[in-house]
Coordinates of N, CA and C in Angstrom, one line a residue:
M1 N 39.4 55.5 -32.1 CA 38.3 54.6 -31.9 C 37.6 55.0 -30.6
S2 N 36.2 55.0 -30.7 CA 35.5 55.5 -29.6 C 35.5 54.5 -28.4
L3 N 35.2 55.0 -27.3 CA 35.2 54.1 -26.1 C 34.2 53.0 -26.2
R4 N 33.1 53.3 -26.9 CA 32.0 52.3 -27.0 C 32.5 51.1 -27.9
R5 N 33.2 51.5 -29.0 CA 33.7 50.5 -29.9 C 34.8 49.7 -29.3
L6 N 35.7 50.3 -28.5 CA 36.7 49.6 -27.8 C 36.1 48.5 -26.8
W7 N 35.0 48.9 -26.2 CA 34.4 48.0 -25.2 C 33.7 46.8 -26.0
I8 N 33.1 47.0 -27.1 CA 32.5 45.9 -27.9 C 33.5 45.0 -28.4
T9 N 34.7 45.6 -28.9 CA 35.7 44.8 -29.4 C 36.3 43.9 -28.3
A10 N 36.5 44.4 -27.1 CA 37.1 43.7 -26.0 C 36.1 42.5 -25.7
L11 N 34.8 42.7 -25.6 CA 33.9 41.7 -25.3 C 33.9 40.5 -26.3
A12 N 34.0 40.9 -27.6 CA 34.1 39.9 -28.7 C 35.3 39.1 -28.6
A13 N 36.4 39.7 -28.2 CA 37.7 38.9 -28.1 C 37.8 38.1 -26.9
A14 N 37.1 38.4 -25.8 CA 37.2 37.7 -24.6 C 36.7 36.2 -24.7
P15 N 37.4 35.3 -24.1 CA 37.0 33.9 -24.1 C 35.7 33.7 -23.4
L16 N 34.9 32.8 -23.9 CA 33.6 32.5 -23.3 C 33.9 31.8 -21.9
L17 N 33.1 32.2 -20.9 CA 33.2 31.5 -19.6 C 32.2 30.4 -19.6
V18 N 32.7 29.2 -19.5 CA 31.8 28.1 -19.5 C 31.6 27.6 -18.0
I19 N 30.4 27.6 -17.6 CA 30.1 27.2 -16.2 C 29.5 25.8 -16.3
P20 N 30.2 24.8 -15.8 CA 29.7 23.4 -15.8 C 28.4 23.3 -15.0
L21 N 27.4 22.5 -15.5 CA 26.2 22.3 -14.8 C 26.5 21.2 -13.8
A22 N 25.8 21.4 -12.6 CA 26.0 20.4 -11.5 C 25.3 19.1 -12.0
T23 N 25.9 18.0 -11.8 CA 25.4 16.7 -12.2 C 24.9 16.0 -10.9
A24 N 23.8 15.3 -11.1 CA 23.2 14.6 -10.0 C 24.1 13.4 -9.5
G25 N 24.1 13.2 -8.3 CA 24.9 12.0 -7.8 C 24.3 10.7 -8.2
P26 N 25.0 9.6 -7.9 CA 24.4 8.3 -8.3 C 23.1 8.0 -7.6
A27 N 22.2 7.5 -8.4 CA 20.9 7.1 -7.9 C 21.0 5.7 -7.3
W28 N 20.9 5.5 -6.0 CA 21.0 4.2 -5.4 C 19.7 3.6 -5.4
A29 N 19.5 2.5 -6.1 CA 18.3 1.7 -6.2 C 18.0 1.1 -4.8
A30 N 16.7 1.0 -4.5 CA 16.3 0.3 -3.3 C 16.6 -1.2 -3.4
A31 N 17.0 -1.8 -2.3 CA 17.3 -3.3 -2.4 C 16.0 -4.1 -2.4
H32 N 16.1 -5.3 -3.0 CA 15.1 -6.3 -2.9 C 15.3 -7.1 -1.7
A33 N 14.4 -6.9 -0.7 CA 14.6 -7.6 0.6 C 14.1 -9.0 0.6
S34 N 14.7 -9.8 1.4 CA 14.2 -11.2 1.7 C 14.0 -11.4 3.2
G35 N 13.2 -12.4 3.5 CA 13.0 -12.7 4.9 C 11.5 -12.7 5.3
K36 N 11.2 -12.3 6.6 CA 9.8 -12.3 7.0 C 9.6 -11.1 7.9
V37 N 8.4 -10.5 7.8 CA 8.0 -9.3 8.6 C 6.6 -9.4 9.0
T38 N 6.3 -9.0 10.2 CA 5.0 -8.7 10.7 C 4.9 -7.3 11.3
C39 N 4.0 -6.5 10.8 CA 3.8 -5.1 11.4 C 2.4 -4.9 11.8
F40 N 2.3 -4.2 13.0 CA 1.0 -3.9 13.5 C 0.4 -2.6 13.0
I41 N -0.9 -2.6 12.7 CA -1.5 -1.4 12.1 C -1.9 -0.4 13.2
Q42 N -1.5 0.9 13.0 CA -1.8 1.9 14.0 C -3.2 2.5 13.6
S43 N -3.4 2.9 12.4 CA -4.7 3.5 11.9 C -4.8 3.5 10.4
G44 N -6.0 3.8 9.9 CA -6.2 3.9 8.5 C -7.6 4.2 8.2
S45 N -7.9 4.2 6.9 CA -9.3 4.5 6.5 C -9.6 3.9 5.2
G46 N -10.9 3.8 4.8 CA -11.2 3.2 3.5 C -12.6 3.6 3.1
T47 N -12.9 3.2 1.8 CA -14.2 3.5 1.2 C -14.8 2.2 0.6
L48 N -16.1 2.1 0.6 CA -16.8 1.1 -0.1 C -17.8 1.7 -1.1
S49 N -17.8 1.2 -2.3 CA -18.8 1.7 -3.3 C -19.4 0.6 -4.1
P50 N -20.8 0.4 -4.0 CA -21.7 1.2 -3.2 C -21.5 0.9 -1.7
G51 N -22.0 1.8 -0.9 CA -21.9 1.6 0.6 C -22.8 0.5 1.0
L52 N -22.5 -0.1 2.2 CA -23.3 -1.2 2.7 C -24.7 -0.7 3.2
T53 N -25.7 -1.5 3.0 CA -27.0 -1.3 3.5 C -27.6 -2.7 3.9
P54 N -28.7 -2.7 4.6 CA -29.3 -4.0 4.9 C -29.7 -4.8 3.7
A55 N -30.3 -4.1 2.7 CA -30.8 -4.8 1.5 C -29.7 -4.9 0.4
G56 N -28.8 -3.9 0.4 CA -27.7 -3.9 -0.6 C -28.2 -3.6 -2.0
S57 N -27.3 -3.7 -3.0 CA -27.7 -3.5 -4.4 C -27.0 -4.5 -5.2
A58 N -27.5 -4.7 -6.4 CA -26.9 -5.7 -7.3 C -25.5 -5.4 -7.7
G59 N -24.7 -6.4 -7.9 CA -23.3 -6.3 -8.4 C -22.3 -6.3 -7.3
S60 N -21.0 -6.0 -7.7 CA -19.9 -6.1 -6.8 C -19.7 -4.8 -6.0
V61 N -18.7 -4.9 -5.1 CA -18.4 -3.8 -4.2 C -16.9 -3.4 -4.4
K62 N -16.7 -2.1 -4.7 CA -15.3 -1.6 -4.9 C -14.8 -1.2 -3.5
I63 N -13.6 -1.5 -3.2 CA -13.0 -1.2 -1.9 C -11.6 -0.5 -2.1
N64 N -11.4 0.6 -1.4 CA -10.1 1.2 -1.3 C -9.7 1.5 0.1
F65 N -8.5 1.4 0.5 CA -8.1 1.6 1.9 C -6.6 2.0 1.9
N66 N -6.2 2.6 3.0 CA -4.8 3.0 3.3 C -4.6 3.1 4.8
G67 N -3.4 2.9 5.2 CA -3.1 3.0 6.6 C -1.6 3.1 6.9
K68 N -1.2 3.1 8.2 CA 0.2 3.1 8.6 C 0.4 2.2 9.7
F69 N 1.6 1.7 9.8 CA 2.0 0.8 10.9 C 2.4 1.6 12.2
V70 N 2.4 0.9 13.3 CA 2.9 1.5 14.5 C 4.4 1.4 14.4
T71 N 5.0 2.6 14.5 CA 6.5 2.7 14.4 C 7.2 1.9 15.6
G72 N 8.1 1.1 15.2 CA 8.8 0.3 16.2 C 8.1 -0.9 16.7
Q73 N 6.9 -1.2 16.1 CA 6.1 -2.4 16.5 C 6.1 -3.5 15.4
C74 N 7.2 -3.6 14.6 CA 7.3 -4.6 13.6 C 8.3 -5.7 14.1
S75 N 7.9 -6.9 13.8 CA 8.8 -8.0 14.1 C 9.4 -8.5 12.8
S76 N 10.7 -8.2 12.5 CA 11.3 -8.6 11.2 C 12.5 -9.5 11.4
A77 N 12.6 -10.4 10.4 CA 13.7 -11.3 10.3 C 14.2 -11.1 8.9
V78 N 14.9 -10.0 8.6 CA 15.4 -9.7 7.3 C 16.7 -10.4 7.0
T79 N 16.7 -11.3 6.0 CA 17.9 -12.0 5.7 C 18.8 -11.3 4.7
K80 N 18.1 -10.4 3.9 CA 18.8 -9.6 2.9 C 18.0 -8.3 2.7
P81 N 18.6 -7.1 2.8 CA 20.0 -6.8 3.0 C 20.4 -7.2 4.5
K82 N 21.6 -7.7 4.6 CA 22.0 -8.2 5.9 C 22.1 -7.1 7.0
G83 N 21.5 -7.3 8.1 CA 21.5 -6.3 9.2 C 20.4 -5.3 9.2
D84 N 19.6 -5.3 8.1 CA 18.5 -4.3 8.0 C 17.4 -4.8 8.8
Q85 N 16.6 -3.9 9.3 CA 15.4 -4.3 10.1 C 14.3 -3.3 9.7
V86 N 13.0 -3.8 9.6 CA 11.9 -3.0 9.3 C 11.3 -2.4 10.6
T87 N 11.1 -1.1 10.5 CA 10.6 -0.4 11.7 C 9.2 0.1 11.6
G88 N 8.6 0.1 10.4 CA 7.3 0.7 10.1 C 7.0 0.8 8.7
G89 N 6.1 1.6 8.3 CA 5.7 1.8 6.9 C 4.3 2.2 6.7
T90 N 3.8 2.2 5.5 CA 2.5 2.5 5.1 C 2.0 1.5 4.1
F91 N 0.6 1.4 4.0 CA 0.1 0.5 3.0 C -1.2 1.1 2.3
T92 N -1.4 0.6 1.1 CA -2.6 1.0 0.4 C -3.2 -0.2 -0.2
G93 N -4.5 -0.2 -0.5 CA -5.2 -1.3 -1.1 C -6.3 -0.9 -2.0
T94 N -6.5 -1.6 -3.1 CA -7.6 -1.3 -4.0 C -8.1 -2.6 -4.7
G95 N -9.4 -2.7 -5.0 CA -9.9 -3.8 -5.6 C -11.4 -3.9 -5.5
F96 N -11.9 -5.1 -5.5 CA -13.4 -5.3 -5.5 C -13.8 -6.7 -4.9
Y97 N -14.9 -6.7 -4.3 CA -15.6 -7.9 -3.9 C -16.7 -8.3 -4.8
D98 N -16.7 -9.6 -5.2 CA -17.8 -10.1 -6.0 C -19.0 -10.5 -5.2
A99 N -20.2 -10.4 -5.7 CA -21.4 -10.9 -5.0 C -21.3 -12.3 -4.8
P100 N -22.1 -12.9 -3.8 CA -22.0 -14.3 -3.5 C -22.2 -15.2 -4.7
P101 N -21.5 -16.3 -4.8 CA -21.7 -17.2 -6.0 C -23.1 -17.7 -6.1
A102 N -23.9 -17.8 -5.1 CA -25.3 -18.2 -5.1 C -26.2 -17.1 -5.6
G103 N -25.6 -15.9 -5.7 CA -26.4 -14.7 -6.1 C -26.8 -13.9 -4.9
G104 N -27.3 -12.7 -5.2 CA -27.6 -11.7 -4.2 C -26.8 -10.5 -4.3
P105 N -27.2 -9.4 -3.5 CA -26.4 -8.2 -3.6 C -25.1 -8.2 -2.8
G106 N -24.1 -7.8 -3.5 CA -22.7 -7.8 -2.8 C -22.6 -6.8 -1.7
S107 N -23.4 -5.7 -1.8 CA -23.3 -4.6 -0.8 C -24.3 -4.7 0.3
S108 N -24.9 -5.9 0.5 CA -25.7 -6.0 1.7 C -24.8 -6.3 2.9
C109 N -25.1 -5.8 4.1 CA -24.2 -6.0 5.2 C -24.0 -7.5 5.5
A110 N -25.1 -8.3 5.3 CA -25.0 -9.7 5.6 C -24.1 -10.5 4.6
N111 N -24.2 -10.0 3.4 CA -23.3 -10.7 2.3 C -21.9 -10.3 2.4
F112 N -21.6 -9.0 2.7 CA -20.3 -8.5 2.8 C -19.6 -9.2 4.0
D113 N -20.3 -9.3 5.1 CA -19.8 -10.0 6.3 C -20.3 -11.5 6.1
G114 N -19.8 -12.2 5.1 CA -20.3 -13.5 4.9 C -19.8 -14.1 3.5
P115 N -20.8 -14.4 2.6 CA -20.4 -15.1 1.4 C -19.7 -14.3 0.3
D116 N -19.6 -13.0 0.4 CA -19.0 -12.2 -0.7 C -17.6 -12.8 -1.0
V117 N -17.1 -12.8 -2.2 CA -15.8 -13.4 -2.6 C -14.9 -12.3 -3.2
V118 N -13.7 -12.2 -2.8 CA -12.7 -11.3 -3.3 C -12.6 -11.5 -4.8
G119 N -12.9 -10.5 -5.7 CA -12.5 -10.7 -7.1 C -11.1 -10.5 -7.3
R120 N -10.6 -9.3 -6.9 CA -9.1 -9.1 -6.8 C -8.9 -7.9 -6.0
I121 N -8.0 -8.0 -5.0 CA -7.6 -6.8 -4.2 C -6.1 -6.8 -4.1
T122 N -5.5 -5.7 -4.5 CA -4.0 -5.6 -4.5 C -3.6 -4.6 -3.3
V123 N -2.7 -5.1 -2.5 CA -2.2 -4.4 -1.3 C -0.7 -4.1 -1.6
T124 N -0.4 -2.8 -1.5 CA 1.0 -2.4 -1.7 C 1.5 -1.8 -0.4
I125 N 2.7 -2.3 0.0 CA 3.3 -1.9 1.3 C 4.6 -1.2 1.1
H126 N 4.8 0.0 1.6 CA 6.0 0.7 1.6 C 6.7 0.7 3.0
W127 N 7.9 0.1 3.0 CA 8.6 -0.2 4.3 C 9.5 0.9 4.7
T128 N 9.6 1.1 6.0 CA 10.6 2.0 6.6 C 11.6 1.1 7.3
T129 N 12.9 1.3 7.1 CA 13.9 0.4 7.7 C 15.0 1.2 8.5
T130 N 15.8 0.4 9.2 CA 16.9 1.0 10.0 C 18.1 1.3 9.1
G131 N 18.2 0.8 7.9 CA 19.4 0.9 7.1 C 19.0 1.1 5.6
T132 N 19.5 0.2 4.8 CA 19.3 0.3 3.4 C 17.8 0.3 3.0
P133 N 17.3 1.3 2.2 CA 16.0 1.3 1.8 C 15.6 0.0 0.9
I134 N 14.4 -0.5 1.1 CA 14.0 -1.7 0.3 C 12.8 -1.4 -0.5
T135 N 12.6 -2.2 -1.6 CA 11.5 -2.0 -2.5 C 10.2 -2.3 -1.8
P136 N 9.1 -1.7 -2.3 CA 7.8 -2.1 -1.7 C 7.4 -3.5 -2.0
T137 N 6.4 -4.0 -1.3 CA 5.8 -5.3 -1.5 C 4.4 -5.2 -2.1
A138 N 4.1 -5.9 -3.1 CA 2.8 -5.9 -3.7 C 2.2 -7.3 -3.5
I139 N 1.0 -7.4 -2.9 CA 0.3 -8.6 -2.8 C -1.1 -8.5 -3.5
S140 N -1.3 -9.5 -4.4 CA -2.6 -9.5 -5.1 C -3.4 -10.7 -4.7
Y141 N -4.5 -10.5 -4.1 CA -5.4 -11.5 -3.6 C -6.5 -11.7 -4.6
A142 N -6.9 -13.0 -4.9 CA -8.0 -13.3 -5.8 C -8.8 -14.5 -5.3
S143 N -10.1 -14.5 -5.6 CA -11.0 -15.7 -5.3 C -11.0 -16.1 -3.9
N144 N -10.8 -15.2 -2.9 CA -10.8 -15.5 -1.5 C -12.2 -15.4 -1.0
P145 N -12.8 -16.5 -0.5 CA -14.2 -16.4 0.1 C -14.2 -16.1 1.5
G146 N -15.3 -15.5 2.0 CA -15.5 -15.3 3.5 C -14.4 -14.6 4.2
T147 N -13.9 -13.5 3.6 CA -12.8 -12.7 4.2 C -13.2 -11.8 5.3
V148 N -14.5 -11.5 5.4 CA -15.0 -10.5 6.4 C -15.9 -11.2 7.4
S149 N -15.6 -10.9 8.7 CA -16.4 -11.5 9.8 C -16.3 -10.6 11.0
G150 N -17.2 -10.9 12.0 CA -17.1 -10.2 13.2 C -18.4 -9.5 13.6
S151 N -18.6 -9.3 14.9 CA -19.7 -8.6 15.4 C -19.3 -7.9 16.8
P152 N -19.6 -6.7 17.0 CA -20.5 -5.8 16.2 C -19.9 -5.2 15.0
T153 N -18.5 -5.3 14.9 CA -17.9 -4.6 13.7 C -17.1 -5.6 12.9
D154 N -16.8 -5.3 11.7 CA -16.2 -6.2 10.7 C -14.7 -6.2 10.9
T155 N -14.1 -7.4 10.8 CA -12.7 -7.5 10.6 C -12.4 -8.2 9.2
I156 N -11.6 -7.6 8.4 CA -11.3 -8.1 7.1 C -10.0 -8.8 7.2
V157 N -10.0 -10.1 6.8 CA -8.7 -10.9 6.8 C -8.5 -11.4 5.4
L158 N -7.5 -10.8 4.7 CA -7.2 -11.3 3.3 C -6.0 -12.3 3.5
N159 N -6.3 -13.5 3.1 CA -5.3 -14.6 3.3 C -5.5 -15.6 2.2
A160 N -4.5 -16.4 1.9 CA -4.7 -17.4 0.9 C -3.7 -18.5 1.2
P161 N -4.1 -19.8 1.0 CA -5.4 -20.2 0.6 C -6.4 -20.1 1.8
P162 N -7.8 -20.2 1.5 CA -8.4 -20.5 0.2 C -8.2 -19.3 -0.8
G163 N -8.5 -19.5 -2.0 CA -8.2 -18.5 -3.0 C -6.7 -18.4 -3.3
T164 N -6.3 -17.4 -3.9 CA -4.8 -17.3 -4.3 C -4.3 -15.9 -3.9
A165 N -3.0 -15.9 -3.7 CA -2.3 -14.6 -3.5 C -0.9 -14.7 -4.1
T166 N -0.6 -13.7 -4.8 CA 0.8 -13.6 -5.4 C 1.5 -12.4 -4.9
K167 N 2.8 -12.5 -4.7 CA 3.6 -11.4 -4.1 C 4.7 -11.0 -5.1
S168 N 5.0 -9.8 -5.1 CA 6.2 -9.3 -5.8 C 6.9 -8.2 -5.0
G169 N 8.1 -7.9 -5.4 CA 8.9 -6.9 -4.6 C 9.6 -7.6 -3.4
S170 N 9.9 -6.8 -2.4 CA 10.5 -7.3 -1.2 C 9.6 -8.4 -0.5
F171 N 10.3 -9.4 0.1 CA 9.6 -10.5 0.7 C 8.6 -11.2 -0.2
G172 N 9.0 -11.3 -1.4 CA 8.1 -11.9 -2.4 C 8.1 -13.4 -2.5
S173 N 8.8 -14.0 -1.6 CA 8.8 -15.5 -1.6 C 7.4 -16.1 -1.5
A174 N 7.1 -17.1 -2.3 CA 5.8 -17.8 -2.2 C 5.7 -18.7 -1.0
T175 N 6.8 -18.9 -0.3 CA 6.8 -19.8 0.9 C 6.4 -19.1 2.2
T176 N 6.4 -17.8 2.1 CA 6.0 -17.0 3.3 C 4.6 -16.5 3.3
P177 N 3.9 -16.3 4.4 CA 2.5 -15.9 4.4 C 2.3 -14.6 3.7
A178 N 1.1 -14.3 3.3 CA 0.7 -13.0 2.7 C -0.7 -12.6 3.4
I179 N -0.6 -12.2 4.6 CA -1.9 -12.0 5.4 C -2.0 -10.5 5.6
T180 N -3.2 -9.9 5.3 CA -3.5 -8.5 5.6 C -4.8 -8.6 6.5
K181 N -4.7 -8.2 7.7 CA -5.8 -8.2 8.7 C -6.1 -6.8 9.1
M182 N -7.4 -6.4 8.9 CA -7.8 -5.0 9.2 C -9.0 -5.0 10.1
V183 N -8.9 -4.5 11.3 CA -10.1 -4.4 12.2 C -10.7 -3.0 11.9
T184 N -12.0 -3.0 11.5 CA -12.7 -1.8 11.1 C -13.8 -1.4 12.0
N185 N -14.4 -0.3 11.7 CA -15.6 0.1 12.4 C -16.9 -0.1 11.6
L186 N -16.8 -0.8 10.5 CA -18.0 -1.2 9.7 C -18.9 -2.1 10.5
P187 N -20.2 -1.9 10.4 CA -21.1 -2.7 11.2 C -21.0 -4.2 10.7
G188 N -21.3 -5.1 11.6 CA -21.3 -6.5 11.2 C -22.4 -6.9 10.3
P189 N -22.8 -8.2 10.3 CA -23.9 -8.6 9.4 C -25.2 -8.0 9.6
T190 N -25.5 -7.5 10.8 CA -26.7 -6.7 11.1 C -26.3 -5.3 11.2
C191 N -26.9 -4.4 10.4 CA -26.5 -3.0 10.3 C -27.8 -2.1 10.3
G192 N -27.5 -0.9 10.5 CA -28.6 0.1 10.4 C -28.8 0.5 8.9
A193 N -29.6 1.6 8.7 CA -30.0 1.9 7.4 C -28.9 2.2 6.4
G194 N -27.8 2.8 6.9 CA -26.7 3.1 6.0 C -27.0 4.2 5.0
P195 N -26.4 4.3 3.9 CA -25.3 3.4 3.5 C -24.0 3.7 4.3
F196 N -23.2 2.6 4.5 CA -21.9 2.7 5.1 C -20.8 2.7 4.0
G197 N -20.4 3.8 3.6 CA -19.5 3.9 2.5 C -18.1 4.3 2.9
T198 N -17.9 4.7 4.1 CA -16.5 5.0 4.6 C -16.3 4.2 5.9
F199 N -15.0 3.9 6.2 CA -14.7 3.2 7.4 C -13.3 3.6 7.9
S200 N -13.1 3.4 9.2 CA -11.8 3.5 9.8 C -11.2 2.2 10.1
I201 N -9.9 2.1 10.0 CA -9.1 0.9 10.4 C -8.5 1.2 11.7
T202 N -8.9 0.4 12.7 CA -8.5 0.7 14.1 C -7.5 -0.3 14.6
G203 N -7.1 -1.3 13.8 CA -6.1 -2.2 14.3 C -5.8 -3.3 13.3
G204 N -5.1 -4.3 13.7 CA -4.8 -5.4 12.8 C -3.3 -5.5 12.5
D205 N -2.9 -6.3 11.5 CA -1.5 -6.5 11.2 C -1.3 -7.0 9.8
V206 N -0.1 -6.8 9.3 CA 0.3 -7.3 8.0 C 1.4 -8.3 8.2
N207 N 1.3 -9.5 7.6 CA 2.3 -10.5 7.7 C 2.8 -11.0 6.4
V208 N 4.1 -10.8 6.0 CA 4.6 -11.2 4.8 C 5.9 -12.0 5.0

């Protein structure tokens, strides 16, 4: 028998080498946290569409924003998971403002910083903790009037009541506040020609 045939015969007779595939370790789900937290905003940015102008345009105003908290500047009283503390995190928001109930352009500077009403704005918060990871918090604001005020620049305060706010995820208890306060560089009720379609978040806090 030739050497080549001997080699093929040996390969056929050899047992198959089975290499077990590595399996993933257990996926530890984030905990659903309870308690109260206040975090101070370090910075952020956002957009308005259409942008604000003195005259504005008909219809509602779409808003998107995101930001991060000052690390180590959160006051937390977490009751579950026991011993966990919130140290920071990030947040995002999206939704729209309705034009004033009496009518008028929603994107005029005077109406945005005044009678515009939140149609619905959802804020999602991702938390950083000292221990066990926790699930995000989602806050949905609706029908909130007069949430923007300030001069020379706008401060947006989403709070309920008035209007409504529902919470889910960590710190979702209906008995605790759901306040999102953002200090921005948007011009107040009196503004230049614009349009002002982008803004910076320079401060504020989130309280849940």
